[in-house]
Amino acid sequence: MGRGPERWQLYRLLGHEVVRAVRERTPRFTARPEILTRARVTGLVIAPHDLRTSDASLSDDIYSGLFVFAGRSLVVSGRSPFDYDPPSPEWADALYGFGWLRHLRAADTALARANARAFVSDFMSGRGEAARASPVPVASRRLISFLCQSPLVLEGADHAFYQAFLKTIGKGARELERSLRRSAPPQSRLLAAVALTYAGLCCEGIEPILRRATRILVRELEQQILPDGGHRSRDPRFSMELLLDLLPLRQSFLSRSVDPPEALLRAVDRMLPALRLLRHGDASLSHFNGMGVTAADHLATLLVYDGAGTEPLMYASHSGYARLELGRVVLVCDVGAPPPMDQSREAAAGCLSFELTSGAQRIVVNCGSPASGGELRRAARSTAAHSTATVADTSSCRFLDEPEDWWIGRLAARWLLARRGPVVLRGPGPVAVERRTENGAAVLAARHDGYVQEFGLIHERRWRLADGPVRLEGEDAFRRDGKHPRPRPHPVAVRFHLHTAVAAQAREDGSVTLGLPTGETWRFSAEGATVAIEESVYFAGVVGARRTAQLVLHLTVAGEDTFVRWRIEQV
């Protein structure tokens, strides 16, 4: 980054962020103190149902002082986890979100209840980082967790603890409302509105907050949930987590004999089919735009609510995802442009990438997002970490965390990173998509211009899923954009990352045999390029990052249109 449009985009973003920072510090834009201090929780009426599954065996680990979150672990040796430096920011987010209380509730013992009260008491007393403000998503998760797990925390508690707990909930609600009045990012606004709506339904004494939160919730759902049910961030993980909160919220309205907002009902009805579109036969979601390991039990719980008689969604035109199916074979493709900048912190440069599954076995994958680690996450967002084409080792998107070559730009980028995160500065424009049936085979074609500005090339990809035998035929084309000068020769790598369970073996005829643990055998072959087997890494493994292999087609694209054809067929 640092030349041309990226630099101007950076400075435009800097101007918007300066204005936003001034607004946050100007009294007329901040929350009115009399509104925020008026709300005081006087009692709890209901405890929402937590749809996230729990594991009672994990309560033994917690009791013994072992806390495992986001792929990192910490042994506290009889002390409070709040007294230690977090192993990673993601670990800290999980700890202070208190979602792990559900495992203690699943144990359903007096010891687990006492343990939960002790941890909550440590937090309320301000130990460790608890005295500092949490990010809005973490504060929202904590408020929902306290409300959902209030029966666990309050059973057997004395009056003083009960009053302190109510005071903590009220303080958390006021802080979230204050964040809503200070121009929080879109996803944070939505999460805060969900949490405040929960608080208004579950608590006595803060009815005004409920009315305001419901209005904000309706507005944010209408703005952020796309007509096809996807979220504007294009992040499957965010959609799944949001649904796990929206479904119990819908029931909480009914439990209080209050009609849920129409926007909430419509959002849930649209989001469930969109999530099913991204689901593979192994009960996990496709690894696009921030999706890592899928909590299969959570996904299964959600899809129970999706009506069995509804027509399956095969193409989400607004979200930019498409699905092809043939018997047990499933193909899911990313055919969308990057999300808006303010919702692109997790977005990846994976345009025209795909994942292929046979039954419950993944074959071709994207590397997925790791649970933690800034460097790993940056690598996972690159085009090279996706099963698509990369030109000159360059991603089709440019991210804010890429180095600026001017010292003022570096200072601006650092400040913006602290406030906005590694958002997408530039990426492909609207992606042209074509779907049709050809001699009984499903065909999907798409093209993007992410490489036009630097290399004068348009990438086109065509998938054809056919039977007899089952095969996926593909073609990648690199066309010269007529508006730019004749491009110089550039190296191109077309990558096909393989799942860790797939064994790749080169054959004498230049093809590659893919052995699946299920006993199936598939064959990969190509025309116009030689197939190479190279090392790769699968970030989305259940036990963390794992070494795997990738098939790579290396070619050189010069001034003329260049094509490469490939096939993955079942033997």
CSV table of N, CA and C in Angstrom, one decimal, residues 431-553:
chain,number,residue,atom,x,y,z
A,431,VAL,N,-19.2,-8.2,-8.6
A,431,VAL,CA,-18.8,-9.5,-9.2
A,431,VAL,C,-19.9,-9.9,-10.2
A,432,ALA,N,-19.6,-10.1,-11.4
A,432,ALA,CA,-20.6,-10.6,-12.4
A,432,ALA,C,-20.7,-12.1,-12.3
A,433,VAL,N,-22.0,-12.5,-12.1
A,433,VAL,CA,-22.2,-14.0,-11.8
A,433,VAL,C,-23.2,-14.5,-12.9
A,434,GLU,N,-23.0,-15.7,-13.4
A,434,GLU,CA,-24.0,-16.3,-14.3
A,434,GLU,C,-24.2,-17.7,-13.8
A,435,ARG,N,-25.4,-18.1,-13.7
A,435,ARG,CA,-25.8,-19.5,-13.4
A,435,ARG,C,-26.7,-20.1,-14.4
A,436,ARG,N,-26.4,-21.4,-14.8
A,436,ARG,CA,-27.3,-22.0,-15.8
A,436,ARG,C,-27.1,-23.5,-15.7
A,437,THR,N,-27.9,-24.2,-16.5
A,437,THR,CA,-27.8,-25.7,-16.6
A,437,THR,C,-27.4,-26.0,-18.0
A,438,GLU,N,-26.4,-26.9,-18.1
A,438,GLU,CA,-25.8,-27.2,-19.4
A,438,GLU,C,-25.8,-28.7,-19.6
A,439,ASN,N,-26.6,-29.3,-20.4
A,439,ASN,CA,-26.7,-30.7,-20.7
A,439,ASN,C,-26.8,-31.5,-19.3
A,440,GLY,N,-27.7,-31.0,-18.5
A,440,GLY,CA,-27.9,-31.6,-17.2
A,440,GLY,C,-27.0,-31.3,-16.1
A,441,ALA,N,-25.9,-30.6,-16.4
A,441,ALA,CA,-24.9,-30.2,-15.4
A,441,ALA,C,-25.1,-28.8,-14.9
A,442,ALA,N,-24.9,-28.5,-13.7
A,442,ALA,CA,-25.0,-27.2,-13.1
A,442,ALA,C,-23.7,-26.4,-13.4
A,443,VAL,N,-23.9,-25.2,-13.9
A,443,VAL,CA,-22.8,-24.3,-14.3
A,443,VAL,C,-22.8,-23.0,-13.6
A,444,LEU,N,-21.7,-22.6,-13.0
A,444,LEU,CA,-21.6,-21.3,-12.4
A,444,LEU,C,-20.4,-20.6,-12.9
A,445,ALA,N,-20.5,-19.3,-13.3
A,445,ALA,CA,-19.4,-18.5,-13.8
A,445,ALA,C,-19.4,-17.2,-13.2
A,446,ALA,N,-18.2,-16.6,-12.9
A,446,ALA,CA,-18.1,-15.3,-12.3
A,446,ALA,C,-16.8,-14.7,-12.7
A,447,ARG,N,-16.7,-13.4,-12.5
A,447,ARG,CA,-15.4,-12.7,-12.9
A,447,ARG,C,-15.3,-11.5,-11.9
A,448,HIS,N,-14.0,-11.2,-11.6
A,448,HIS,CA,-13.8,-10.0,-10.7
A,448,HIS,C,-12.6,-9.2,-11.3
A,449,ASP,N,-12.5,-7.9,-10.9
A,449,ASP,CA,-11.5,-7.0,-11.4
A,449,ASP,C,-10.5,-6.6,-10.3
A,450,GLY,N,-10.3,-7.4,-9.3
A,450,GLY,CA,-9.4,-7.1,-8.3
A,450,GLY,C,-7.9,-6.9,-8.7
A,451,TYR,N,-7.6,-7.4,-9.9
A,451,TYR,CA,-6.2,-7.3,-10.4
A,451,TYR,C,-6.1,-6.3,-11.5
A,452,VAL,N,-7.1,-5.6,-11.8
A,452,VAL,CA,-7.1,-4.7,-13.0
A,452,VAL,C,-6.2,-3.5,-12.7
A,453,GLN,N,-6.3,-2.9,-11.5
A,453,GLN,CA,-5.6,-1.7,-11.2
A,453,GLN,C,-4.1,-1.9,-11.3
A,454,GLU,N,-3.6,-3.0,-10.7
A,454,GLU,CA,-2.1,-3.2,-10.7
A,454,GLU,C,-1.6,-3.9,-11.9
A,455,PHE,N,-2.4,-4.9,-12.4
A,455,PHE,CA,-1.8,-5.7,-13.4
A,455,PHE,C,-2.6,-5.7,-14.8
A,456,GLY,N,-3.7,-5.0,-14.8
A,456,GLY,CA,-4.5,-4.9,-16.0
A,456,GLY,C,-5.2,-6.2,-16.4
A,457,LEU,N,-5.5,-7.1,-15.4
A,457,LEU,CA,-6.0,-8.4,-15.7
A,457,LEU,C,-7.4,-8.6,-15.0
A,458,ILE,N,-8.3,-9.2,-15.7
A,458,ILE,CA,-9.6,-9.7,-15.1
A,458,ILE,C,-9.5,-11.2,-14.9
A,459,HIS,N,-9.9,-11.6,-13.8
A,459,HIS,CA,-9.9,-13.1,-13.5
A,459,HIS,C,-11.3,-13.6,-13.7
A,460,GLU,N,-11.5,-14.6,-14.5
A,460,GLU,CA,-12.8,-15.2,-14.7
A,460,GLU,C,-12.6,-16.7,-14.3
A,461,ARG,N,-13.7,-17.2,-13.6
A,461,ARG,CA,-13.7,-18.6,-13.3
A,461,ARG,C,-15.0,-19.3,-13.6
A,462,ARG,N,-15.0,-20.5,-14.0
A,462,ARG,CA,-16.2,-21.2,-14.4
A,462,ARG,C,-16.1,-22.6,-13.8
A,463,TRP,N,-17.2,-23.0,-13.1
A,463,TRP,CA,-17.3,-24.3,-12.5
A,463,TRP,C,-18.5,-25.0,-13.2
A,464,ARG,N,-18.3,-26.3,-13.4
A,464,ARG,CA,-19.3,-27.2,-14.0
A,464,ARG,C,-19.3,-28.5,-13.2
A,465,LEU,N,-20.4,-28.7,-12.5
A,465,LEU,CA,-20.6,-30.0,-11.7
A,465,LEU,C,-21.5,-30.9,-12.5
A,466,ALA,N,-20.9,-32.1,-12.9
A,466,ALA,CA,-21.6,-33.0,-13.8
A,466,ALA,C,-21.6,-34.4,-13.2
A,467,ASP,N,-22.4,-35.3,-13.8
A,467,ASP,CA,-22.5,-36.7,-13.3
A,467,ASP,C,-21.9,-37.6,-14.4
A,468,GLY,N,-21.7,-38.9,-13.9
A,468,GLY,CA,-21.3,-40.0,-14.8
A,468,GLY,C,-20.0,-40.0,-15.4
A,469,PRO,N,-18.9,-40.1,-14.6
A,469,PRO,CA,-18.8,-40.1,-13.2
A,469,PRO,C,-18.9,-38.6,-12.6
A,470,VAL,N,-19.1,-38.5,-11.3
A,470,VAL,CA,-19.2,-37.2,-10.7
A,470,VAL,C,-17.9,-36.5,-10.9
A,471,ARG,N,-18.0,-35.3,-11.4
A,471,ARG,CA,-16.8,-34.5,-11.7
A,471,ARG,C,-17.1,-33.0,-11.6
A,472,LEU,N,-16.0,-32.3,-11.2
A,472,LEU,CA,-16.1,-30.8,-11.2
A,472,LEU,C,-15.1,-30.4,-12.2
A,473,GLU,N,-15.6,-29.7,-13.2
A,473,GLU,CA,-14.7,-29.2,-14.3
A,473,GLU,C,-14.6,-27.7,-14.1
A,474,GLY,N,-13.4,-27.2,-14.2
A,474,GLY,CA,-13.2,-25.7,-14.0
A,474,GLY,C,-12.4,-25.1,-15.0
A,475,GLU,N,-12.5,-23.8,-15.2
A,475,GLU,CA,-11.7,-23.1,-16.1
A,475,GLU,C,-11.4,-21.7,-15.5
A,476,ASP,N,-10.1,-21.4,-15.5
A,476,ASP,CA,-9.7,-20.0,-15.0
A,476,ASP,C,-9.2,-19.3,-16.3
A,477,ALA,N,-9.7,-18.1,-16.4
A,477,ALA,CA,-9.2,-17.2,-17.6
A,477,ALA,C,-8.7,-15.9,-17.0
A,478,PHE,N,-7.6,-15.4,-17.6
A,478,PHE,CA,-7.0,-14.2,-17.2
A,478,PHE,C,-7.0,-13.3,-18.5
A,479,ARG,N,-7.9,-12.3,-18.5
A,479,ARG,CA,-8.1,-11.5,-19.7
A,479,ARG,C,-7.5,-10.1,-19.5
A,480,ARG,N,-7.0,-9.6,-20.6
A,480,ARG,CA,-6.5,-8.2,-20.5
A,480,ARG,C,-7.6,-7.2,-20.5
A,481,ASP,N,-7.5,-6.3,-19.6
A,481,ASP,CA,-8.5,-5.2,-19.6
A,481,ASP,C,-8.1,-4.1,-20.6
A,482,GLY,N,-9.0,-3.9,-21.6
A,482,GLY,CA,-8.7,-3.0,-22.7
A,482,GLY,C,-8.4,-1.6,-22.3
A,483,LYS,N,-8.8,-1.1,-21.1
A,483,LYS,CA,-8.6,0.2,-20.7
A,483,LYS,C,-7.2,0.5,-20.2
A,484,HIS,N,-6.4,-0.5,-19.9
A,484,HIS,CA,-5.1,-0.4,-19.4
A,484,HIS,C,-4.1,-0.7,-20.4
A,485,PRO,N,-2.8,-0.2,-20.2
A,485,PRO,CA,-1.8,-0.6,-21.2
A,485,PRO,C,-1.5,-2.1,-21.2
A,486,ARG,N,-0.9,-2.5,-22.2
A,486,ARG,CA,-0.6,-4.0,-22.4
A,486,ARG,C,0.2,-4.4,-21.2
A,487,PRO,N,-0.3,-5.4,-20.4
A,487,PRO,CA,0.4,-5.8,-19.2
A,487,PRO,C,1.7,-6.5,-19.5
A,488,ARG,N,2.6,-6.4,-18.6
A,488,ARG,CA,3.9,-7.2,-18.6
A,488,ARG,C,3.6,-8.6,-18.2
A,489,PRO,N,4.5,-9.5,-18.5
A,489,PRO,CA,4.2,-10.9,-18.0
A,489,PRO,C,4.2,-11.0,-16.5
A,490,HIS,N,3.3,-11.7,-16.0
A,490,HIS,CA,3.2,-11.8,-14.5
A,490,HIS,C,2.9,-13.3,-14.2
A,491,PRO,N,3.6,-13.8,-13.1
A,491,PRO,CA,3.3,-15.2,-12.7
A,491,PRO,C,2.0,-15.3,-12.0
A,492,VAL,N,1.3,-16.4,-12.3
A,492,VAL,CA,0.0,-16.7,-11.7
A,492,VAL,C,0.0,-18.0,-11.0
A,493,ALA,N,-0.5,-18.2,-9.8
A,493,ALA,CA,-0.7,-19.4,-9.2
A,493,ALA,C,-2.1,-19.7,-8.9
A,494,VAL,N,-2.6,-20.8,-9.4
A,494,VAL,CA,-4.0,-21.2,-9.1
A,494,VAL,C,-3.9,-22.3,-8.1
A,495,ARG,N,-4.5,-22.0,-6.9
A,495,ARG,CA,-4.3,-22.9,-5.8
A,495,ARG,C,-5.6,-23.7,-5.4
A,496,PHE,N,-5.3,-24.9,-5.0
A,496,PHE,CA,-6.4,-25.8,-4.5
A,496,PHE,C,-5.9,-26.4,-3.2
A,497,HIS,N,-6.3,-25.8,-2.1
A,497,HIS,CA,-5.8,-26.3,-0.8
A,497,HIS,C,-6.6,-27.5,-0.4
A,498,LEU,N,-6.0,-28.6,0.1
A,498,LEU,CA,-6.6,-29.8,0.4
A,498,LEU,C,-6.8,-30.0,1.9
A,499,HIS,N,-7.9,-30.6,2.3
A,499,HIS,CA,-8.1,-30.9,3.7
A,499,HIS,C,-7.0,-31.8,4.2
A,500,THR,N,-6.8,-31.7,5.5
A,500,THR,CA,-5.7,-32.5,6.1
A,500,THR,C,-5.9,-34.0,6.0
A,501,ALA,N,-7.1,-34.5,5.8
A,501,ALA,CA,-7.4,-35.9,5.7
A,501,ALA,C,-7.2,-36.4,4.3
A,502,VAL,N,-6.9,-35.6,3.3
A,502,VAL,CA,-6.8,-36.0,1.9
A,502,VAL,C,-5.3,-36.3,1.6
A,503,ALA,N,-5.1,-37.4,1.1
A,503,ALA,CA,-3.7,-37.8,0.7
A,503,ALA,C,-3.5,-37.6,-0.8
A,504,ALA,N,-2.5,-36.8,-1.2
A,504,ALA,CA,-2.3,-36.5,-2.6
A,504,ALA,C,-1.0,-37.2,-3.1
A,505,GLN,N,-1.2,-37.9,-4.2
A,505,GLN,CA,-0.1,-38.6,-4.8
A,505,GLN,C,0.0,-38.4,-6.3
A,506,ALA,N,1.2,-37.9,-6.7
A,506,ALA,CA,1.4,-37.6,-8.1
A,506,ALA,C,1.4,-38.9,-9.0
A,507,ARG,N,0.9,-38.8,-10.2
A,507,ARG,CA,0.9,-39.9,-11.1
A,507,ARG,C,1.8,-39.6,-12.3
A,508,GLU,N,2.2,-40.6,-13.0
A,508,GLU,CA,3.1,-40.5,-14.2
A,508,GLU,C,2.5,-39.6,-15.3
A,509,ASP,N,1.2,-39.7,-15.4
A,509,ASP,CA,0.6,-38.9,-16.5
A,509,ASP,C,0.4,-37.4,-16.2
A,510,GLY,N,0.9,-37.0,-15.0
A,510,GLY,CA,0.8,-35.6,-14.6
A,510,GLY,C,-0.4,-35.3,-13.8
A,511,SER,N,-1.3,-36.2,-13.6
A,511,SER,CA,-2.4,-36.0,-12.7
A,511,SER,C,-2.1,-36.3,-11.3
A,512,VAL,N,-3.0,-36.0,-10.3
A,512,VAL,CA,-2.8,-36.3,-8.9
A,512,VAL,C,-3.9,-37.1,-8.4
A,513,THR,N,-3.6,-38.2,-7.7
A,513,THR,CA,-4.7,-39.0,-7.1
A,513,THR,C,-4.9,-38.5,-5.7
A,514,LEU,N,-6.2,-38.3,-5.3
A,514,LEU,CA,-6.6,-37.8,-4.0
A,514,LEU,C,-7.3,-38.9,-3.3
A,515,GLY,N,-6.7,-39.4,-2.2
A,515,GLY,CA,-7.3,-40.5,-1.4
A,515,GLY,C,-8.0,-39.9,-0.2
A,516,LEU,N,-9.3,-40.3,0.0
A,516,LEU,CA,-10.1,-39.9,1.1
A,516,LEU,C,-10.1,-40.9,2.2
A,517,PRO,N,-10.2,-40.6,3.4
A,517,PRO,CA,-10.3,-41.6,4.5
A,517,PRO,C,-11.5,-42.5,4.4
A,518,THR,N,-12.5,-42.0,3.7
A,518,THR,CA,-13.8,-42.8,3.5
A,518,THR,C,-13.6,-43.9,2.5
A,519,GLY,N,-12.4,-44.0,1.8
A,519,GLY,CA,-12.2,-45.0,0.8
A,519,GLY,C,-12.4,-44.5,-0.6
A,520,GLU,N,-13.0,-43.3,-0.8
A,520,GLU,CA,-13.2,-42.8,-2.1
A,520,GLU,C,-11.8,-42.3,-2.7
A,521,THR,N,-11.7,-42.4,-4.0
A,521,THR,CA,-10.5,-41.9,-4.7
A,521,THR,C,-11.0,-40.9,-5.8
A,522,TRP,N,-10.3,-39.7,-5.8
A,522,TRP,CA,-10.6,-38.7,-6.8
A,522,TRP,C,-9.3,-38.4,-7.5
A,523,ARG,N,-9.4,-37.8,-8.7
A,523,ARG,CA,-8.3,-37.5,-9.5
A,523,ARG,C,-8.4,-36.1,-9.9
A,524,PHE,N,-7.2,-35.4,-9.8
A,524,PHE,CA,-7.1,-34.0,-10.2
A,524,PHE,C,-6.2,-33.9,-11.5
A,525,SER,N,-6.6,-33.3,-12.5
A,525,SER,CA,-5.8,-33.1,-13.7
A,525,SER,C,-6.0,-31.7,-14.3
A,526,ALA,N,-5.1,-31.3,-15.1
A,526,ALA,CA,-5.2,-29.9,-15.6
A,526,ALA,C,-4.6,-29.9,-17.1
A,527,GLU,N,-5.1,-28.9,-17.8
A,527,GLU,CA,-4.7,-28.6,-19.2
A,527,GLU,C,-4.2,-27.2,-19.2
A,528,GLY,N,-3.0,-27.0,-19.7
A,528,GLY,CA,-2.4,-25.6,-19.8
A,528,GLY,C,-1.5,-25.2,-18.7
A,529,ALA,N,-1.3,-26.2,-17.8
A,529,ALA,CA,-0.3,-25.9,-16.7
A,529,ALA,C,0.0,-27.2,-16.0
A,530,THR,N,1.2,-27.3,-15.4
A,530,THR,CA,1.6,-28.5,-14.7
A,530,THR,C,1.2,-28.4,-13.3
A,531,VAL,N,0.7,-29.6,-12.8
A,531,VAL,CA,0.2,-29.6,-11.4
A,531,VAL,C,1.4,-29.9,-10.4
A,532,ALA,N,1.6,-29.0,-9.4
A,532,ALA,CA,2.6,-29.2,-8.4
A,532,ALA,C,1.9,-29.4,-7.1
A,533,ILE,N,2.5,-30.3,-6.3
A,533,ILE,CA,2.0,-30.6,-4.9
A,533,ILE,C,2.9,-29.8,-4.0
A,534,GLU,N,2.4,-28.9,-3.2
A,534,GLU,CA,3.2,-28.0,-2.3
A,534,GLU,C,2.6,-28.0,-0.9
A,535,GLU,N,3.3,-27.5,0.0
A,535,GLU,CA,2.9,-27.5,1.4
A,535,GLU,C,1.9,-26.4,1.6
A,536,SER,N,1.0,-26.6,2.6
A,536,SER,CA,0.0,-25.6,2.9
A,536,SER,C,-0.3,-25.7,4.4
A,537,VAL,N,-1.1,-24.9,4.9
A,537,VAL,CA,-1.5,-25.0,6.4
A,537,VAL,C,-3.0,-24.8,6.4
A,538,TYR,N,-3.6,-25.6,7.3
A,538,TYR,CA,-5.1,-25.5,7.5
A,538,TYR,C,-5.3,-24.9,8.9
A,539,PHE,N,-5.7,-23.6,8.9
A,539,PHE,CA,-5.8,-22.9,10.1
A,539,PHE,C,-7.1,-23.3,10.9
A,540,ALA,N,-8.1,-23.8,10.3
A,540,ALA,CA,-9.4,-24.1,10.9
A,540,ALA,C,-9.5,-25.5,11.5
A,541,GLY,N,-8.4,-26.1,11.8
A,541,GLY,CA,-8.4,-27.4,12.5
A,541,GLY,C,-9.0,-27.3,13.9
A,542,VAL,N,-9.6,-28.3,14.3
A,542,VAL,CA,-10.2,-28.3,15.6
A,542,VAL,C,-9.2,-28.2,16.7
A,543,VAL,N,-8.0,-28.8,16.5
A,543,VAL,CA,-6.9,-28.7,17.5
A,543,VAL,C,-5.9,-27.6,17.1
A,544,GLY,N,-6.3,-26.7,16.2
A,544,GLY,CA,-5.4,-25.6,15.8
A,544,GLY,C,-4.8,-25.8,14.4
A,545,ALA,N,-3.9,-25.0,14.1
A,545,ALA,CA,-3.3,-25.0,12.7
A,545,ALA,C,-2.6,-26.4,12.5
A,546,ARG,N,-2.8,-27.0,11.3
A,546,ARG,CA,-2.2,-28.2,10.9
A,546,ARG,C,-1.6,-28.2,9.5
A,547,ARG,N,-0.6,-28.9,9.3
A,547,ARG,CA,0.1,-28.9,8.0
A,547,ARG,C,-0.8,-29.7,7.1
A,548,THR,N,-0.9,-29.3,5.8
A,548,THR,CA,-1.6,-30.0,4.8
A,548,THR,C,-0.9,-29.8,3.5
A,549,ALA,N,-1.6,-30.1,2.4
A,549,ALA,CA,-1.0,-29.9,1.0
A,549,ALA,C,-1.9,-29.1,0.2
A,550,GLN,N,-1.3,-28.6,-0.9
A,550,GLN,CA,-2.1,-27.8,-1.9
A,550,GLN,C,-1.6,-28.2,-3.3
A,551,LEU,N,-2.6,-28.2,-4.2
A,551,LEU,CA,-2.2,-28.4,-5.6
A,551,LEU,C,-2.2,-27.0,-6.2
A,552,VAL,N,-1.1,-26.8,-6.9
A,552,VAL,CA,-0.9,-25.4,-7.5
A,552,VAL,C,-0.6,-25.6,-9.0
A,553,LEU,N,-1.3,-24.7,-9.8
A,553,LEU,CA,-1.0,-24.6,-11.2
A,553,LEU,C,-0.3,-23.3,-11.4
